[in-house]
XYZ file of C-alpha atoms in Angstrom:
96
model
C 73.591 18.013 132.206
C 74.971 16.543 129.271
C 77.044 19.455 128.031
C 78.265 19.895 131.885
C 79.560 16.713 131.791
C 81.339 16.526 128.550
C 83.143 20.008 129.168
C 83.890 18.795 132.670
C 85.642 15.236 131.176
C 87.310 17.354 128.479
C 88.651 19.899 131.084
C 89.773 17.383 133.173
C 91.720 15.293 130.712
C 89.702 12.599 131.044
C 89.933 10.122 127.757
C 88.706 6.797 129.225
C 84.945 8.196 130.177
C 84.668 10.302 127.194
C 85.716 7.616 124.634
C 82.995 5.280 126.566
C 80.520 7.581 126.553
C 80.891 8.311 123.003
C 81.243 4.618 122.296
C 77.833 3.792 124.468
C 76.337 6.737 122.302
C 75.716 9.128 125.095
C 77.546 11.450 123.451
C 77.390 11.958 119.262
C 79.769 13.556 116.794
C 76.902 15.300 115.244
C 75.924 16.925 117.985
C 77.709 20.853 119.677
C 78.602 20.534 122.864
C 78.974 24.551 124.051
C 78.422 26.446 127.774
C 77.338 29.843 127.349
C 80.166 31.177 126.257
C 80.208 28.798 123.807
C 83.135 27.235 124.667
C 83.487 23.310 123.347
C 84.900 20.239 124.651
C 87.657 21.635 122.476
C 88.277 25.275 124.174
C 88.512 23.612 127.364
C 91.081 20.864 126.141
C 93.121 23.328 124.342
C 93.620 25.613 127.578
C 93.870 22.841 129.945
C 96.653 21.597 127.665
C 94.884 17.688 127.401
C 96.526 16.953 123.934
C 95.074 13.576 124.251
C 91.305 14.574 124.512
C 91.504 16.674 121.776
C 93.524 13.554 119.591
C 90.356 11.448 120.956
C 88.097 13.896 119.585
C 89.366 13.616 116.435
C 89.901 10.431 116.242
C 86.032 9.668 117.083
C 85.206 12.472 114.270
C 84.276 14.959 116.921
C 85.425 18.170 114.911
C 82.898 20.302 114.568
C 84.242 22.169 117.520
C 87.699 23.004 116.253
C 86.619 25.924 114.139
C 83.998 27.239 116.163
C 84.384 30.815 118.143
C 83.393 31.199 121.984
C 81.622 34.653 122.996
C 85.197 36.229 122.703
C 85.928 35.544 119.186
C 88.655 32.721 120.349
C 88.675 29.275 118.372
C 90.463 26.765 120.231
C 93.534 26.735 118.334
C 93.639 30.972 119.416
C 93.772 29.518 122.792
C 96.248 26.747 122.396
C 98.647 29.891 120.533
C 97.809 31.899 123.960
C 99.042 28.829 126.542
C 101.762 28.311 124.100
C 100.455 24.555 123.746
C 102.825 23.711 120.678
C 101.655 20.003 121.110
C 97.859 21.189 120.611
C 98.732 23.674 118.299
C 100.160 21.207 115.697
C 97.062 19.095 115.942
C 94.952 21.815 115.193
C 97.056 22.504 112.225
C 97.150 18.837 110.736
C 93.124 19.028 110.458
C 93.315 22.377 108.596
């Protein structure tokens, strides 16, 4: 349920519930959020094109999904090159 929800906010673009919930502690930096894919709150930013989820994620020290591969082999920065997000793409690039 958890995971649902946090891939669903990220998808969706939607900072405001994600920075609470991190805030109120539902949701912790230390912790992988993946479906089965194992796609992160990151994958689903990056190809939704929500630059300001994945700047929120960073900002709260949620990286630990920036580097990580879905079933595919893709990280989300491989997606971001794919949707030509050049906005999501240089973020990605700062934290290398």
């Amino acid at each position: 349920k958890k995971i649902f929800l946090f891939l669903t906010l990220s998808a969706s673009g939607d900072v405001e519930r994600i920075e609470s919930l991190f805030n109120r502690k539902y949701f912790i930096q230390q912790e992988l959020y993946a479906d089965y894919d194992g796609r992160t709150s990151m994958h689903l930013a990056a190809a939704y094109g929500h630059v300001n989820v994945i700047q929120l994620l960073i900002r709260l020290g949620y990286n630990n999904g920036i580097n990580n591969k879905d079933r595919w082999g893709y990280t989300p920065l491989d997606i971001a090159k794919q949707m030509k997000f050049t906005n999501i793409i240089d973020q990605f690039q700062q934290q290398q």
